[in-house]
Coordinates of C-alpha atoms in Angstrom, one line a residue:
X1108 CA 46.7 -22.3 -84.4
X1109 CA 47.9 -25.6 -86.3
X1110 CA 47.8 -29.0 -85.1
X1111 CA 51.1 -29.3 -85.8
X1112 CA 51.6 -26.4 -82.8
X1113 CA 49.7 -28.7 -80.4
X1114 CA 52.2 -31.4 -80.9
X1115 CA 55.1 -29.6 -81.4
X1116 CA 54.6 -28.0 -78.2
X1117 CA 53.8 -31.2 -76.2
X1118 CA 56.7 -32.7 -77.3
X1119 CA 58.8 -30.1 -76.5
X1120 CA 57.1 -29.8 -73.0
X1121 CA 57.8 -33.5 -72.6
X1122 CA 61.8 -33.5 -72.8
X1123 CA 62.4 -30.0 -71.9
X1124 CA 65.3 -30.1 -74.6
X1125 CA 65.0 -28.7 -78.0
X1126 CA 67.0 -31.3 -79.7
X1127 CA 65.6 -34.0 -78.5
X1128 CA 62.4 -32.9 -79.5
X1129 CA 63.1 -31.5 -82.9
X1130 CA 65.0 -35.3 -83.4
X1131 CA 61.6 -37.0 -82.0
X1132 CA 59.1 -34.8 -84.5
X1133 CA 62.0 -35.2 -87.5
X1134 CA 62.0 -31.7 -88.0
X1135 CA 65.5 -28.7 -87.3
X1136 CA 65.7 -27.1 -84.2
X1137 CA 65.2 -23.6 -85.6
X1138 CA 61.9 -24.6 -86.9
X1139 CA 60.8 -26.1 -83.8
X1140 CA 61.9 -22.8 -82.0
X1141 CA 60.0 -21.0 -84.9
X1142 CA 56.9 -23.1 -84.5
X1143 CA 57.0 -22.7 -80.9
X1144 CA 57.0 -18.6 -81.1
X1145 CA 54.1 -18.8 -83.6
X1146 CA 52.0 -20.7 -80.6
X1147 CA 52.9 -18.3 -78.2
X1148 CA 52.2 -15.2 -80.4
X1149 CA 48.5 -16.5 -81.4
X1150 CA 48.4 -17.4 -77.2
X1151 CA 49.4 -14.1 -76.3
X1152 CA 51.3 -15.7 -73.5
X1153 CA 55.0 -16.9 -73.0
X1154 CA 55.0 -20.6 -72.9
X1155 CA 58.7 -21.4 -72.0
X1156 CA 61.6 -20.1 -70.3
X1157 CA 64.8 -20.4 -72.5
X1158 CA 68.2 -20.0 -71.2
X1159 CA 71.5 -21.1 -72.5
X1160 CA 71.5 -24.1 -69.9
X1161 CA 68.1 -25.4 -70.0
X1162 CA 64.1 -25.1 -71.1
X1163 CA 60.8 -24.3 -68.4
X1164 CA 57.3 -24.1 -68.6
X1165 CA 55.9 -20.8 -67.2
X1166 CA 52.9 -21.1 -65.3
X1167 CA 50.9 -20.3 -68.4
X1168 CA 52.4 -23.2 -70.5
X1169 CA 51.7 -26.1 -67.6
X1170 CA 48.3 -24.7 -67.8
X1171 CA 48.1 -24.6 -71.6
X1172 CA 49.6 -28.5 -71.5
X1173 CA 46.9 -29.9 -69.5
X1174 CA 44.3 -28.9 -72.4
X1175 CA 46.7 -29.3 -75.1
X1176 CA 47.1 -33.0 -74.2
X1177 CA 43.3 -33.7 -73.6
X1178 CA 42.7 -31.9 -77.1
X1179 CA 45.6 -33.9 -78.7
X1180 CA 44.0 -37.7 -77.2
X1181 CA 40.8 -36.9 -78.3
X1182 CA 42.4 -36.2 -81.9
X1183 CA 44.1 -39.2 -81.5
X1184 CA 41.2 -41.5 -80.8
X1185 CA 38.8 -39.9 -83.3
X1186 CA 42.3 -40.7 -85.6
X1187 CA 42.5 -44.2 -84.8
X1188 CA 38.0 -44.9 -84.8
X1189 CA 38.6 -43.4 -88.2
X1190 CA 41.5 -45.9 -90.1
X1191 CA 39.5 -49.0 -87.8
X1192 CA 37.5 -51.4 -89.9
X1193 CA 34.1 -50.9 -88.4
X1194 CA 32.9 -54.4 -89.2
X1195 CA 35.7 -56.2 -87.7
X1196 CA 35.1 -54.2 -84.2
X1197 CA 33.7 -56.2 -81.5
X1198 CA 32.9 -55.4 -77.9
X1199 CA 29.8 -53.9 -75.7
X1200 CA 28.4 -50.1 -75.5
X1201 CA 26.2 -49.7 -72.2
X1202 CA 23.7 -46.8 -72.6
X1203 CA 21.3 -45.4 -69.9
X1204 CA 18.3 -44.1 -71.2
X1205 CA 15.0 -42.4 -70.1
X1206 CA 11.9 -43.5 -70.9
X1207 CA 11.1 -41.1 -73.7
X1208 CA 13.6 -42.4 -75.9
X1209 CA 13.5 -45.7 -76.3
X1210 CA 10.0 -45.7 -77.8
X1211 CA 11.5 -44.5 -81.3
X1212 CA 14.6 -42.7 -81.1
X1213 CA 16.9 -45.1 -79.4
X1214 CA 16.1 -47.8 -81.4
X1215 CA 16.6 -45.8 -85.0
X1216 CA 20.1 -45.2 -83.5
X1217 CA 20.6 -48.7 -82.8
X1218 CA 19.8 -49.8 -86.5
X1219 CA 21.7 -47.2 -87.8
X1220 CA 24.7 -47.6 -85.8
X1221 CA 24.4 -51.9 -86.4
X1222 CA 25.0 -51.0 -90.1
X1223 CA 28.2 -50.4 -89.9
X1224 CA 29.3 -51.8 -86.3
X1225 CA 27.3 -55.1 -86.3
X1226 CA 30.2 -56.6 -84.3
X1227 CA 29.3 -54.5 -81.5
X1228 CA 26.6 -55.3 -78.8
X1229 CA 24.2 -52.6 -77.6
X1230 CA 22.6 -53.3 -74.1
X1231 CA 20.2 -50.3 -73.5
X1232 CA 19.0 -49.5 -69.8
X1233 CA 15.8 -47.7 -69.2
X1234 CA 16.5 -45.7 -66.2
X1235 CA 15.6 -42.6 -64.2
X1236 CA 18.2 -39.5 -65.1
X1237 CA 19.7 -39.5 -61.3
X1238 CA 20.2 -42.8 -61.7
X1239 CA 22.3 -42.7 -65.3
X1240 CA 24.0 -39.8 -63.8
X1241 CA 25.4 -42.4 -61.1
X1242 CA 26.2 -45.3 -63.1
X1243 CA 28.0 -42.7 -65.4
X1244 CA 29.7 -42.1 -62.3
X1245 CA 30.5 -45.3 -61.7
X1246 CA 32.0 -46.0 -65.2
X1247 CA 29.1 -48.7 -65.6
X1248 CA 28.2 -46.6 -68.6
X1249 CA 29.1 -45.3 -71.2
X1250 CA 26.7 -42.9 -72.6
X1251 CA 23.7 -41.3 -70.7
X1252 CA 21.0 -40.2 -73.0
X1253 CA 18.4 -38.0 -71.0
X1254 CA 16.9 -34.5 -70.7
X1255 CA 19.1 -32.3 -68.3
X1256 CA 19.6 -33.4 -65.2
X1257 CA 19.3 -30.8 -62.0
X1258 CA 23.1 -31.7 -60.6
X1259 CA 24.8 -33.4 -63.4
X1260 CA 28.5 -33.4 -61.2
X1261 CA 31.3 -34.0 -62.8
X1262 CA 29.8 -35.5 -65.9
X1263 CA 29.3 -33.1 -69.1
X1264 CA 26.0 -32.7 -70.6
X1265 CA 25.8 -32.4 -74.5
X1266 CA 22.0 -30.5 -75.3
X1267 CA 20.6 -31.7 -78.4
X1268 CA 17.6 -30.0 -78.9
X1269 CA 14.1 -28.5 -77.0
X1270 CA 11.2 -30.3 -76.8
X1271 CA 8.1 -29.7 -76.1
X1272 CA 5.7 -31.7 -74.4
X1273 CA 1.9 -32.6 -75.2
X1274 CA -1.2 -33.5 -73.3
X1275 CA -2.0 -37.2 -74.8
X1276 CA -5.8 -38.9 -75.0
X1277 CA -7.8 -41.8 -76.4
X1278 CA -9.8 -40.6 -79.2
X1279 CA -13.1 -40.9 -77.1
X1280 CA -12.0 -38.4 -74.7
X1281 CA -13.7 -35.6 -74.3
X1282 CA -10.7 -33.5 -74.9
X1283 CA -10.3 -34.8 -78.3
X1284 CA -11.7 -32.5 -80.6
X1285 CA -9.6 -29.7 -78.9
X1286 CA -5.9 -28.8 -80.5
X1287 CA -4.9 -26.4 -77.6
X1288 CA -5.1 -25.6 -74.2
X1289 CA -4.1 -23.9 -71.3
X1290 CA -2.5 -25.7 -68.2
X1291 CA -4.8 -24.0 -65.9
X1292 CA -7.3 -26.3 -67.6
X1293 CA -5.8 -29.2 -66.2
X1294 CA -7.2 -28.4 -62.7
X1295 CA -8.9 -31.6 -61.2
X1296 CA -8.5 -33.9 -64.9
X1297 CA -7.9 -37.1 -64.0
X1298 CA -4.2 -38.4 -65.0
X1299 CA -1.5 -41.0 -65.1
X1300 CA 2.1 -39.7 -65.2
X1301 CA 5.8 -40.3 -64.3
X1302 CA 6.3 -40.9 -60.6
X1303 CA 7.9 -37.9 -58.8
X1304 CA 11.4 -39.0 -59.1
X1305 CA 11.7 -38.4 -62.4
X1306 CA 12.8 -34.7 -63.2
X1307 CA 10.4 -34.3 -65.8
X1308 CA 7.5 -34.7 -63.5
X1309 CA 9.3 -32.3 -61.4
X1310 CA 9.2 -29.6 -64.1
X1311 CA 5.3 -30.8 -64.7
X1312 CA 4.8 -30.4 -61.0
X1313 CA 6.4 -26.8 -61.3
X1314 CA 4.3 -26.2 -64.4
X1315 CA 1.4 -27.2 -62.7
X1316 CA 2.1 -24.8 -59.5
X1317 CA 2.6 -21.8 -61.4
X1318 CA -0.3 -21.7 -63.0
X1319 CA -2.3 -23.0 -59.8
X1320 CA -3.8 -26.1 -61.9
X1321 CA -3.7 -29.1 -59.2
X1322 CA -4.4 -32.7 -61.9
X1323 CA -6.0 -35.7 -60.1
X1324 CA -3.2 -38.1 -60.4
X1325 CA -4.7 -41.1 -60.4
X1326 CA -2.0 -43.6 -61.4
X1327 CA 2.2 -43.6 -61.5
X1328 CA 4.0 -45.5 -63.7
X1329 CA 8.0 -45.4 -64.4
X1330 CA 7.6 -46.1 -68.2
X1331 CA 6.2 -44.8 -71.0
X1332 CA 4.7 -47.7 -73.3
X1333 CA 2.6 -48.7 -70.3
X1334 CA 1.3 -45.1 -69.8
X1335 CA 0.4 -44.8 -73.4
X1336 CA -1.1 -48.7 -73.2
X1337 CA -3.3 -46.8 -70.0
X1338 CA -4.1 -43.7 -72.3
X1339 CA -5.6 -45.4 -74.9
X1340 CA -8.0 -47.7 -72.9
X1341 CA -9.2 -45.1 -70.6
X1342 CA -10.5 -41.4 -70.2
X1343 CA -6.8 -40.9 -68.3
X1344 CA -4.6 -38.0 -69.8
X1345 CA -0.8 -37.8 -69.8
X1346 CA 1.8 -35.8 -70.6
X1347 CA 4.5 -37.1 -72.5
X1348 CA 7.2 -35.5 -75.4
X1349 CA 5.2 -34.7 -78.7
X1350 CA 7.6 -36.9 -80.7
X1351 CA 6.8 -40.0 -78.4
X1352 CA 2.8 -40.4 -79.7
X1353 CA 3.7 -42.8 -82.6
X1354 CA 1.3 -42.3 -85.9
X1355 CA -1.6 -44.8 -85.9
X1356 CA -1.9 -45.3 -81.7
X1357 CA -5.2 -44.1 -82.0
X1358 CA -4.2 -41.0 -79.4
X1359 CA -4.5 -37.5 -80.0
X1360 CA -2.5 -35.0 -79.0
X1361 CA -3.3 -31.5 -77.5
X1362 CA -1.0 -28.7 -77.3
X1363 CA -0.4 -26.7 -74.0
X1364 CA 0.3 -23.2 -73.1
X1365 CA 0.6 -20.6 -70.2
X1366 CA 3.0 -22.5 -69.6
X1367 CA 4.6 -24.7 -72.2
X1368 CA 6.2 -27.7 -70.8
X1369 CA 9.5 -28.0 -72.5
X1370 CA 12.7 -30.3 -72.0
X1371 CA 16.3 -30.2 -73.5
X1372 CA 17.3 -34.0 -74.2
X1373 CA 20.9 -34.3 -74.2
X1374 CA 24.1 -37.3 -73.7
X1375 CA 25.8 -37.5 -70.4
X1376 CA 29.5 -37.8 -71.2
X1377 CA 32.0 -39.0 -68.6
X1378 CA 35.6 -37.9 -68.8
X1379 CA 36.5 -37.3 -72.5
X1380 CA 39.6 -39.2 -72.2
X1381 CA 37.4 -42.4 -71.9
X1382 CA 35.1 -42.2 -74.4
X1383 CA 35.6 -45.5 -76.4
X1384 CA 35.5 -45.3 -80.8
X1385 CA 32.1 -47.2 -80.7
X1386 CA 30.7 -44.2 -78.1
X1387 CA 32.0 -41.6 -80.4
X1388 CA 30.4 -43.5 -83.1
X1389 CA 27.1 -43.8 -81.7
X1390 CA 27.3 -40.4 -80.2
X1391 CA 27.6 -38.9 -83.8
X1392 CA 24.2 -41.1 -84.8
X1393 CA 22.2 -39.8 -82.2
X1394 CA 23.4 -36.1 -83.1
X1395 CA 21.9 -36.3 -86.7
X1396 CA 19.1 -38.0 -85.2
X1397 CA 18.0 -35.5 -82.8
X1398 CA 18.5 -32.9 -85.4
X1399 CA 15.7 -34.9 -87.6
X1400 CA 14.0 -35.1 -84.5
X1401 CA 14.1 -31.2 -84.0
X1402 CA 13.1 -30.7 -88.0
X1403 CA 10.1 -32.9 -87.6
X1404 CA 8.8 -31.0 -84.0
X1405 CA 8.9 -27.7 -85.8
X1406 CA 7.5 -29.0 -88.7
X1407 CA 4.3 -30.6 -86.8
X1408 CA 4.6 -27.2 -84.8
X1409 CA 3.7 -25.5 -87.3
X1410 CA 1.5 -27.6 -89.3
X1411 CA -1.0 -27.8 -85.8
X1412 CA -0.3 -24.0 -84.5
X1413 CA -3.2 -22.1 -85.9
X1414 CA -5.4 -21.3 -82.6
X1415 CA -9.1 -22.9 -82.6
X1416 CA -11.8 -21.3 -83.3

């Protein structure tokens, strides 16, 4: 299947009458009519009803339209982002974010994608994921960048990569010297972590249960610099993504097991037909981003994997 099928059919679809269509795409009827039968042969399906007095869709070609359309604006749109002169693009991306991400990885995005759309304001939310899911929603964003929500609706959720989480301490604490460790050993250890609204301290929470460890929360805190800012001046532990400890924080990280937390990050997408040429654009960023991200975790994996000793 051709793009040139796609459209050929969906003009065709559109007048119901071959000439008219062939005159619209510039091209003879028979090759239109020849075009057509190639679609429906790769399909497997009849598309149209032909008679000497007029042209149908079958059930299976108003089905096929819906998606040919959608498939056809999309094409369009990523057309039309392409031929656009990025610099000379102006207007406003809205982007809900977890915590996580805007430590490092949102703001990489935001340079790179400021290269070549500097017209183009970024206003960057930090926000719990049930919330972007809402303002997604509500079309007062654009782009949801978070780790997979529980009930993500109607919205589509684009994984980028797993992650796995780390426990985090000051250098003074006693835990560390240690590289590894089970969960169970969390029983009783004095912590700060995300309140319980957010959906990665229900997967800690879950983590926690299943292997009957029960962590003296001693503080909450909705954002991450904070937590860390805690971490560092006290014998409090946390949990947080291994890529969030930035080098020279003077934390250490220690890796867990039985279980290993792990989160997929992904974007939130609302309907496809909406997506704006500056959301595509930074969309595509944060794809080769996350897979430098993913590179780096499996690097660091590796490098810190032997067990102790």
């Amino acid at each position: 299947m051709e793009l040139r099928h796609l459209r050929y059919f969906s003009a065709l679809a559109g007048s119901l009458n071959f000439t008219r269509a062939a005159e619209r795409l510039h091209v003879t009827q028979s090759t239109l009519s020849h075009q057509i039968k190639q679609l429906e042969d790769e399909l497997g399906t009849q598309l149209l009803d032909r008679n000497s007095r007029r042209v149908t869709l079958t059930a299976s070609g108003d089905a096929f339209l819906h998606y040919a359309t959608r498939a056809l604006q999309e094409i369009d749109r990523g057309l039309g982002a392409l031929r656009e002169d990025p610099q000379a693009a102006t207007g406003e991306l809205r982007i809900g974010s977890t915590p996580t991400f805007n430590l490092g990885f949102i703001p990489e995005c935001i340079a790179s994608f400021h290269e070549r759309y500097s017209g183009i304001r970024v206003v960057v939310e930090e926000l719990p994921a049930d919330v972007i899911v809402a303002r997604l929603q509500q079309e007062s964003l654009e782009l949801g960048i978070a780790y997979r929500p529980a009930a993500p609706g109607p919205l589509q959720f684009e994984p980028l990569y797993n992650e796995e989480m780390v426990l985090v301490v000051a250098q003074g604490h006693p835990l560390a010297r240690r590289k590894r460790m089970r969960m169970v050993e969390l029983h009783r250890m004095p912590m700060v972590l995300l309140p319980g609204s957010f959906a990665t301290r229900q997967m800690l929470d879950e983590c926690f249960r299943s292997c009957g460890a029960e962590p003296h929360v001693m503080a909450e805190i909705n954002a991450l610099a904070p937590i860390m800012g805690l971490v560092a001046k006290t014998r409090l532990a946390a949990i947080v993504a291994a890529n969030a400890v930035l080098p020279h924080t003077g934390l250490h990280i220690v890796r867990l097991e039985s279980p290993t937390p792990i989160r997929t990050p992904g974007m939130l997408w609302s309907s496809p037909s909406t997506r704006s040429p500056a959301t595509l654009a930074f969309s595509a960023i944060v794809r080769k981003m996350a897979f430098r991200t993913s590179l780096l975790e499996n690097t660091t994996r590796k490098r810190t994997g032997r067990k102790e000793r």
